[in-house]
Amino acid sequence: MTEQNLAALKGITVLLADDEEINRLLVQAILGEAGLDVTVVDDGQEALTAAANRHFDIIILDIQMPVVDGFEACTLLRQMEGQAACSTPIIAMTAHGNANFRQQCLEHGFNDYIAKPFKSEKLLAKITDHSPSTSVAVA
């Protein structure tokens, strides 16, 4: 990740939903250090509420969460977007790291996925790849 790419990430708004506190803290630290504005919630239902009340540039959803899991949350977010005619990039965050699971995520409406554990550079690269505000900066 170049300095130019990192500079382009500053101010990007990210919604992170994960039920594991250690995962939330780790991702929030990585993204915060890179200058992103991170809102953290505990589950898919809270993610739906947050997304209904504020626009986010990127949404990161853990797949296995209580109340509303990542698959259902992504489906519901896509339905909400249908009414607003916009499409926010949604990245699945999961412990499953095989190609079949990646395809399953894409079929549920995710734009991409990242398998845990991951390196901070890989997470930032995924955000860069899907952020509308960085697409010109990284070209």
Backbone as a printed PyTorch tensor [residue, N CA C, xyz], in Angstrom:
tensor([[[  0.8560,  -1.1660,   0.0000],
         [  0.0000,   0.0000,   0.0000],
         [  0.9030,   1.2300,   0.0000]],

        [[  0.7740,   2.0490,  -1.0240],
         [  1.6160,   3.2350,  -1.1410],
         [  1.0860,   4.3640,  -0.2620]],

        [[  1.9480,   5.3440,  -0.0440],
         [  1.5400,   6.5150,   0.7260],
         [  0.3870,   7.2360,   0.0370]],

        [[  0.4150,   7.2680,  -1.3050],
         [ -0.6530,   7.9200,  -2.0690],
         [ -1.9780,   7.1970,  -1.8390]],

        [[ -1.9510,   5.8610,  -1.8470],
         [ -3.1690,   5.0880,  -1.6090],
         [ -3.6820,   5.3060,  -0.1960]],

        [[ -2.7840,   5.3210,   0.7800],
         [ -3.1930,   5.5560,   2.1680],
         [ -3.7890,   6.9490,   2.3250]],

        [[ -3.1960,   7.9280,   1.6760],
         [ -3.7160,   9.2970,   1.7640],
         [ -5.1230,   9.3700,   1.1690]],

        [[ -5.3690,   8.6000,   0.1170],
         [ -6.6800,   8.6120,  -0.5340],
         [ -7.7670,   7.9870,   0.3380]],

        [[ -7.3680,   7.1650,   1.3010],
         [ -8.3410,   6.5110,   2.1780],
         [ -8.8530,   7.4280,   3.2880]],

        [[ -8.1250,   8.4670,   3.6010],
         [ -8.4970,   9.3360,   4.7270],
         [ -9.9090,   9.8950,   4.5560]],

        [[-10.6950,   9.7590,   5.6110],
         [-12.0450,  10.2930,   5.6240],
         [-13.1130,   9.3620,   5.0790]],

        [[-12.7220,   8.2330,   4.4980],
         [-13.7140,   7.2810,   4.0080],
         [-14.5110,   6.7650,   5.2100]],

        [[-15.8220,   6.6870,   5.0540],
         [-16.6710,   6.2080,   6.1450],
         [-16.9160,   4.7120,   5.9920]],

        [[-16.6920,   3.9900,   7.0860],
         [-16.8260,   2.5360,   7.0890],
         [-17.7510,   2.1200,   8.2180]],

        [[-18.6820,   1.2370,   7.8930],
         [-19.5140,   0.5980,   8.9010],
         [-18.9840,  -0.8100,   9.0880]],

        [[-18.6340,  -1.1600,  10.3170],
         [-18.1140,  -2.4800,  10.6520],
         [-19.0850,  -3.1710,  11.5920]],

        [[-19.5450,  -4.3690,  11.2050],
         [-20.4200,  -5.1670,  12.0720],
         [-19.7460,  -6.4930,  12.3640]],

        [[-19.4810,  -6.7390,  13.6390],
         [-18.8730,  -7.9940,  14.0790],
         [-19.2540,  -8.2080,  15.5440]],

        [[-19.6350,  -9.4240,  15.8790],
         [-20.0630,  -9.6930,  17.2470],
         [-18.8970,  -9.9770,  18.1940]],

        [[-17.7030, -10.1810,  17.6770],
         [-16.5360, -10.4610,  18.5150],
         [-15.7790,  -9.1670,  18.8120]],

        [[-15.6870,  -8.8400,  20.0930],
         [-15.0610,  -7.5800,  20.4900],
         [-13.6210,  -7.4640,  19.9960]],

        [[-12.8480,  -8.5390,  20.0880],
         [-11.4410,  -8.4780,  19.6720],
         [-11.3320,  -8.1750,  18.1820]],

        [[-12.2280,  -8.7410,  17.3730],
         [-12.2260,  -8.4550,  15.9350],
         [-12.5830,  -6.9970,  15.6730]],

        [[-13.5920,  -6.4970,  16.3910],
         [-13.9840,  -5.0940,  16.2260],
         [-12.8210,  -4.1690,  16.5700]],

        [[-12.1650,  -4.4380,  17.6910],
         [-11.0530,  -3.5910,  18.1210],
         [ -9.9010,  -3.6260,  17.1290]],

        [[ -9.5770,  -4.8120,  16.6190],
         [ -8.4780,  -4.9520,  15.6620],
         [ -8.7700,  -4.1980,  14.3720]],

        [[ -9.9380,  -4.4220,  13.7860],
         [-10.2830,  -3.7600,  12.5260],
         [-10.4090,  -2.2650,  12.7330]],

        [[-11.0170,  -1.8540,  13.8220],
         [-11.1460,  -0.4230,  14.0990],
         [ -9.7680,   0.2310,  14.2250]],

        [[ -8.8230,  -0.4500,  14.8620],
         [ -7.4730,   0.0980,  15.0010],
         [ -6.7800,   0.2110,  13.6450]],

        [[ -6.8930,  -0.8200,  12.8190],
         [ -6.2750,  -0.7980,  11.4870],
         [ -6.8410,   0.3480,  10.6540]],

        [[ -8.1560,   0.4460,  10.6170],
         [ -8.8020,   1.4500,   9.7820],
         [ -8.6170,   2.8590,  10.3440]],

        [[ -8.7150,   2.9800,  11.6590],
         [ -8.5190,   4.2830,  12.2890],
         [ -7.1130,   4.8140,  12.0690]],

        [[ -6.1380,   3.9390,  12.1650],
         [ -4.7490,   4.3460,  11.9480],
         [ -4.5290,   4.8230,  10.5100]],

        [[ -5.2880,   4.2690,   9.5860],
         [ -5.1880,   4.6700,   8.1740],
         [ -5.9980,   5.9350,   7.8790]],

        [[ -6.7150,   6.4530,   8.8830],
         [ -7.4490,   7.7030,   8.7040],
         [ -8.8910,   7.5540,   8.2740]],

        [[ -9.4250,   6.3290,   8.3410],
         [-10.8180,   6.1170,   7.9780],
         [-11.7220,   6.4270,   9.1610]],

        [[-12.9390,   6.8450,   8.8750],
         [-13.9510,   7.1500,   9.8870],
         [-14.7850,   5.8800,  10.0810]],

        [[-14.6050,   5.1940,  11.2170],
         [-15.2080,   3.8770,  11.4320],
         [-16.3320,   3.9460,  12.4600]],

        [[-17.4840,   3.4050,  12.0770],
         [-18.5990,   3.2010,  12.9930],
         [-18.6820,   1.7040,  13.2450]],

        [[-18.7220,   1.3190,  14.5140],
         [-18.6930,  -0.0940,  14.8810],
         [-20.0070,  -0.4950,  15.5280]],

        [[-20.5590,  -1.6400,  15.0820],
         [-21.7740,  -2.1960,  15.6800],
         [-21.5490,  -3.6840,  15.9550]],

        [[-22.4280,  -4.2500,  16.7990],
         [-22.2470,  -5.6140,  17.2890],
         [-22.9020,  -6.7050,  16.4560]],

        [[-23.8500,  -6.3600,  15.5970],
         [-24.5440,  -7.4110,  14.8410],
         [-25.1990,  -6.8230,  13.5970]],

        [[-25.7740,  -7.6990,  12.8050],
         [-26.3880,  -7.2900,  11.5510],
         [-27.5770,  -6.3620,  11.7230]],

        [[-28.3540,  -6.5640,  12.7810],
         [-29.5070,  -5.6830,  13.0110],
         [-29.0440,  -4.2600,  13.2770]],

        [[-28.0030,  -4.1160,  14.0820],
         [-27.4570,  -2.7820,  14.3460],
         [-26.8590,  -2.1820,  13.0740]],

        [[-26.3040,  -3.0170,  12.2040],
         [-25.7640,  -2.5340,  10.9320],
         [-26.8830,  -1.9730,  10.0570]],

        [[-28.0130,  -2.6690,  10.0290],
         [-29.1590,  -2.1970,   9.2500],
         [-29.6400,  -0.8440,   9.7590]],

        [[-29.7300,  -0.7050,  11.0670],
         [-30.1620,   0.5580,  11.6680],
         [-29.1800,   1.6790,  11.3470]],

        [[-27.8830,   1.3970,  11.4960],
         [-26.8680,   2.4170,  11.2220],
         [-26.9040,   2.8470,   9.7530]],

        [[-27.0240,   1.8730,   8.8420],
         [-27.0460,   2.1810,   7.4070],
         [-28.3120,   2.9390,   6.9980]],

        [[-29.3920,   2.7270,   7.7330],
         [-30.6380,   3.4540,   7.4300],
         [-30.5410,   4.9180,   7.8620]],

        [[-29.6540,   5.2010,   8.8140],
         [-29.5480,   6.5420,   9.3660],
         [-28.3680,   7.3560,   8.8530]],

        [[-27.4490,   6.7050,   8.1330],
         [-26.2420,   7.4010,   7.6760],
         [-25.6790,   6.6980,   6.4470]],

        [[-25.1320,   7.4700,   5.5340],
         [-24.4600,   6.8810,   4.3690],
         [-23.0480,   6.4560,   4.7600]],

        [[-22.6460,   5.2760,   4.3220],
         [-21.2810,   4.7920,   4.5070],
         [-20.6830,   4.5100,   3.1400]],

        [[-19.3690,   4.7610,   3.0010],
         [-18.6840,   4.4880,   1.7490],
         [-18.4290,   2.9970,   1.5530]],

        [[-18.2090,   2.2910,   2.6550],
         [-17.9190,   0.8470,   2.6490],
         [-18.5950,   0.2330,   3.8690]],

        [[-19.1080,  -0.9850,   3.6940],
         [-19.6630,  -1.7370,   4.8240],
         [-18.9150,  -3.0570,   4.9110]],

        [[-18.4830,  -3.4080,   6.1180],
         [-17.8180,  -4.6860,   6.3660],
         [-18.6830,  -5.4670,   7.3380]],

        [[-19.1200,  -6.6580,   6.9060],
         [-19.9940,  -7.4870,   7.7320],
         [-19.3450,  -8.8280,   8.0300]],

        [[-19.2690,  -9.1710,   9.3040],
         [-18.9020, -10.5380,   9.6690],
         [-20.0610, -11.4250,   9.2320]],

        [[-19.7630, -12.6430,   8.8560],
         [-20.8250, -13.5440,   8.4000],
         [-21.5850, -14.1500,   9.5700]],

        [[-20.8760, -14.6380,  10.5740],
         [-21.5370, -15.3260,  11.6920],
         [-21.7480, -14.3660,  12.8540]],

        [[-22.9710, -13.8140,  12.9090],
         [-23.3470, -12.8990,  13.9840],
         [-24.7230, -13.2950,  14.5020]],

        [[-24.9970, -13.0030,  15.7670],
         [-26.3400, -13.2600,  16.2970],
         [-27.3400, -12.2300,  15.7660]],

        [[-28.5720, -12.4630,  16.0250],
         [-29.6980, -11.6010,  15.6650],
         [-29.9120, -11.6270,  14.1490]],

        [[-29.0700, -10.9380,  13.3890],
         [-29.1130, -10.9650,  11.9190],
         [-27.6900, -11.2540,  11.4480]],

        [[-27.5030, -12.3900,  10.7410],
         [-26.1450, -12.7360,  10.3000],
         [-25.7380, -11.8940,   9.0910]],

        [[-24.5080, -12.0350,   8.6590],
         [-23.9870, -11.2270,   7.5740],
         [-24.7040, -11.4290,   6.2490]],

        [[-25.0610, -12.6820,   5.9280],
         [-25.7700, -12.9480,   4.6770],
         [-27.1170, -12.2290,   4.6480]],

        [[-27.8800, -12.3850,   5.7310],
         [-29.1960, -11.7460,   5.7880],
         [-29.0640, -10.2260,   5.7990]],

        [[-28.0810,  -9.7110,   6.5530],
         [-27.8780,  -8.2600,   6.6110],
         [-27.5390,  -7.7160,   5.2280]],

        [[-26.6950,  -8.4140,   4.4880],
         [-26.3350,  -7.9600,   3.1420],
         [-27.5630,  -7.9440,   2.2360]],

        [[-28.3510,  -9.0000,   2.2870],
         [-29.5760,  -9.0660,   1.4830],
         [-30.5060,  -7.9060,   1.8050]],

        [[-30.6990,  -7.6370,   3.0890],
         [-31.5890,  -6.5490,   3.5070],
         [-31.0170,  -5.1790,   3.1430]],

        [[-29.7020,  -5.0250,   3.2510],
         [-29.0760,  -3.7630,   2.8440],
         [-29.2650,  -3.5250,   1.3540]],

        [[-29.1330,  -4.5710,   0.5630],
         [-29.3260,  -4.4350,  -0.8880],
         [-30.7820,  -4.0740,  -1.2010]],

        [[-31.7140,  -4.6130,  -0.4360],
         [-33.1240,  -4.2410,  -0.6310],
         [-33.3430,  -2.7750,  -0.2820]],

        [[-32.7200,  -2.3070,   0.7990],
         [-32.8250,  -0.8930,   1.1810],
         [-32.2390,  -0.0030,   0.0870]],

        [[-31.1380,  -0.4150,  -0.4890],
         [-30.4930,   0.3740,  -1.5360],
         [-31.3450,   0.4450,  -2.7940]],

        [[-32.0720,  -0.6100,  -3.0660],
         [-32.9330,  -0.6290,  -4.2400],
         [-33.8960,   0.5390,  -4.2480]],

        [[-34.3200,   0.9340,  -3.0570],
         [-35.2290,   2.0700,  -2.9300],
         [-34.4850,   3.3850,  -3.1140]],

        [[-33.1970,   3.4020,  -2.8100],
         [-32.4200,   4.6380,  -2.8860],
         [-31.6100,   4.7490,  -4.1750]],

        [[-31.6030,   3.6920,  -4.9750],
         [-30.8700,   3.6600,  -6.2510],
         [-29.3820,   3.9510,  -6.0710]],

        [[-28.7630,   3.3480,  -5.0650],
         [-27.3190,   3.4480,  -4.8780],
         [-26.7900,   2.0750,  -4.4870]],

        [[-25.4880,   1.9100,  -4.5860],
         [-24.9090,   0.6170,  -4.2580],
         [-23.6260,   0.8000,  -3.4660]],

        [[-23.7000,   0.5500,  -2.1760],
         [-22.5500,   0.6470,  -1.2980],
         [-21.7560,  -0.6450,  -1.3690]],

        [[-20.4490,  -0.5810,  -1.5520],
         [-19.6500,  -1.8050,  -1.5180],
         [-19.7420,  -2.4600,  -0.1440]],

        [[-20.0190,  -3.7730,  -0.1440],
         [-20.1100,  -4.5390,   1.0990],
         [-19.0970,  -5.6670,   1.0270]],

        [[-18.2470,  -5.7360,   2.0450],
         [-17.2060,  -6.7580,   2.1270],
         [-17.5530,  -7.7200,   3.2480]],

        [[-17.5590,  -9.0100,   2.9310],
         [-17.7830, -10.0400,   3.9480],
         [-16.4670, -10.3000,   4.6700]],

        [[-16.5580, -10.4840,   5.9740],
         [-15.3930, -10.8370,   6.7710],
         [-15.7300, -12.1710,   7.4270]],

        [[-14.9080, -13.1870,   7.1640],
         [-15.2670, -14.5230,   7.5870],
         [-14.0580, -15.3750,   7.9270]],

        [[-14.2830, -16.4140,   8.6960],
         [-13.2330, -17.3830,   8.9960],
         [-13.1320, -18.4390,   7.9010]],

        [[-14.0830, -18.4450,   6.9730],
         [-14.0760, -19.4130,   5.8750],
         [-13.2530, -18.8490,   4.7230]],

        [[-12.2260, -19.5790,   4.3150],
         [-11.3350, -19.0320,   3.3090],
         [-11.2290, -19.8160,   2.0230]],

        [[-12.2900, -20.4650,   1.5800],
         [-12.1830, -21.2180,   0.3270],
         [-12.9600, -20.5450,  -0.8040]],

        [[-12.6490, -20.9640,  -2.0320],
         [-13.2520, -20.3480,  -3.2160],
         [-14.7640, -20.5360,  -3.2520]],

        [[-15.2630, -21.6690,  -2.7880],
         [-16.7100, -21.8950,  -2.7770],
         [-17.4120, -20.8930,  -1.8700]],

        [[-16.8100, -20.5920,  -0.7430],
         [-17.4210, -19.6390,   0.1800],
         [-17.3950, -18.2320,  -0.4050]],

        [[-16.3170, -17.8960,  -1.1090],
         [-16.2420, -16.6000,  -1.7720],
         [-17.4040, -16.4610,  -2.7560]],

        [[-17.6500, -17.4950,  -3.5330],
         [-18.7410, -17.4660,  -4.4960],
         [-20.0900, -17.3130,  -3.7940]],

        [[-20.2560, -17.9890,  -2.6690],
         [-21.4930, -17.8830,  -1.8950],
         [-21.6990, -16.4360,  -1.4310]],

        [[-20.6300, -15.7840,  -1.0010],
         [-20.7220, -14.3840,  -0.5720],
         [-21.1600, -13.4980,  -1.7340]],

        [[-20.5510, -13.6940,  -2.9010],
         [-20.9110, -12.8960,  -4.0680],
         [-22.3690, -13.1100,  -4.4530]],

        [[-22.8480, -14.3430,  -4.3440],
         [-24.2480, -14.6420,  -4.6700],
         [-25.2260, -13.9780,  -3.7060]],

        [[-24.7920, -13.6950,  -2.4840],
         [-25.6420, -13.0250,  -1.4990],
         [-25.5790, -11.5030,  -1.6060]],

        [[-24.8280, -10.9810,  -2.5720],
         [-24.7970,  -9.5420,  -2.7790],
         [-23.5500,  -8.8250,  -2.2970]],

        [[-22.6130,  -9.5650,  -1.7160],
         [-21.3530,  -8.9450,  -1.2970],
         [-20.5320,  -8.6000,  -2.5300]],

        [[-19.7290,  -7.5530,  -2.4370],
         [-18.8130,  -7.1980,  -3.5180],
         [-17.5100,  -7.9710,  -3.4320]],

        [[-17.1430,  -8.3750,  -2.2130],
         [-15.8710,  -9.0530,  -1.9950],
         [-15.9020,  -9.6940,  -0.6210]],

        [[-14.8290, -10.4160,  -0.3180],
         [-14.7200, -10.9570,   1.0300],
         [-13.2670, -11.0430,   1.4290]],

        [[-13.0480, -11.0900,   2.7290],
         [-11.7170, -11.2630,   3.2750],
         [-11.8020, -12.3300,   4.3600]],

        [[-10.8680, -13.2600,   4.3150],
         [-10.8540, -14.3590,   5.2820],
         [ -9.9770, -13.9910,   6.4810]],

        [[-10.4640, -14.3400,   7.6650],
         [ -9.7000, -14.1530,   8.9000],
         [ -8.8100, -15.3760,   9.0920]],

        [[ -7.6350, -15.2130,   9.6220],
         [ -6.9550, -13.9520,   9.9330],
         [ -6.4360, -13.3050,   8.6510]],

        [[ -6.2650, -12.0030,   8.6840],
         [ -5.7910, -11.2760,   7.5080],
         [ -4.7480, -10.2620,   7.9360]],

        [[ -3.9490,  -9.8280,   6.9830],
         [ -2.9670,  -8.7750,   7.2270],
         [ -3.6430,  -7.4260,   6.9920]],

        [[ -3.2390,  -6.4260,   7.7430],
         [ -3.8550,  -5.1080,   7.6250],
         [ -3.7530,  -4.5630,   6.2060]],

        [[ -2.6400,  -4.8240,   5.5170],
         [ -2.4650,  -4.3440,   4.1520],
         [ -3.5300,  -4.9290,   3.2270]],

        [[ -3.8980,  -6.1880,   3.4500],
         [ -4.9020,  -6.8180,   2.5960],
         [ -6.2750,  -6.1840,   2.8140]],

        [[ -6.6200,  -5.9030,   4.0720],
         [ -7.8960,  -5.2560,   4.3610],
         [ -7.9500,  -3.8650,   3.7350]],

        [[ -6.8800,  -3.1020,   3.8830],
         [ -6.8380,  -1.7610,   3.3010],
         [ -6.8930,  -1.8230,   1.7790]],

        [[ -6.2750,  -2.8320,   1.1870],
         [ -6.3250,  -2.9900,  -0.2720],
         [ -7.7450,  -3.2940,  -0.7320]],

        [[ -8.4700,  -4.1250,   0.0240],
         [ -9.8680,  -4.4250,  -0.3260],
         [-10.7090,  -3.1510,  -0.2950]],

        [[-10.5030,  -2.3350,   0.7190],
         [-11.2520,  -1.0830,   0.8310],
         [-10.8860,  -0.1540,  -0.3160]],

        [[ -9.5990,  -0.0710,  -0.6310],
         [ -9.1500,   0.7550,  -1.7480],
         [ -9.7850,   0.2890,  -3.0550]],

        [[ -9.8280,  -1.0120,  -3.2600],
         [-10.3960,  -1.5820,  -4.4910],
         [-11.8610,  -1.2110,  -4.6810]],

        [[-12.5960,  -1.0620,  -3.5880],
         [-14.0440,  -0.8740,  -3.6810],
         [-14.5260,   0.5270,  -3.3200]],

        [[-13.6220,   1.3990,  -2.9500],
         [-14.0340,   2.7390,  -2.5550],
         [-14.1250,   3.6650,  -3.7560]],

        [[-15.2830,   4.2720,  -3.9700],
         [-15.4260,   5.1970,  -5.1060],
         [-14.4660,   6.3700,  -5.0280]],

        [[-14.1160,   6.8070,  -3.8380],
         [-13.2490,   7.9850,  -3.7090],
         [-11.7820,   7.6670,  -3.9610]],

        [[-11.3980,   6.3820,  -4.0160],
         [-10.0130,   6.0370,  -4.2650],
         [ -9.8000,   5.4330,  -5.6420]],

        [[-10.8460,   5.1760,  -6.3800],
         [-10.6870,   4.4940,  -7.6630],
         [ -9.8160,   5.2830,  -8.6380]],

        [[ -9.8630,   6.6070,  -8.5850],
         [ -9.0270,   7.4080,  -9.4630],
         [ -7.6140,   7.4750,  -8.9070]],

        [[ -7.4820,   7.5620,  -7.5850],
         [ -6.1720,   7.7300,  -6.9560],
         [ -5.2760,   6.5140,  -7.1330]],

        [[ -5.8570,   5.3250,  -7.2650],
         [ -5.0430,   4.1270,  -7.3490],
         [ -4.8870,   3.6310,  -8.7760]],

        [[ -5.4650,   4.3000,  -9.7260],
         [ -5.4170,   3.8390, -11.1180],
         [ -4.0340,   3.9440, -11.7070]]])
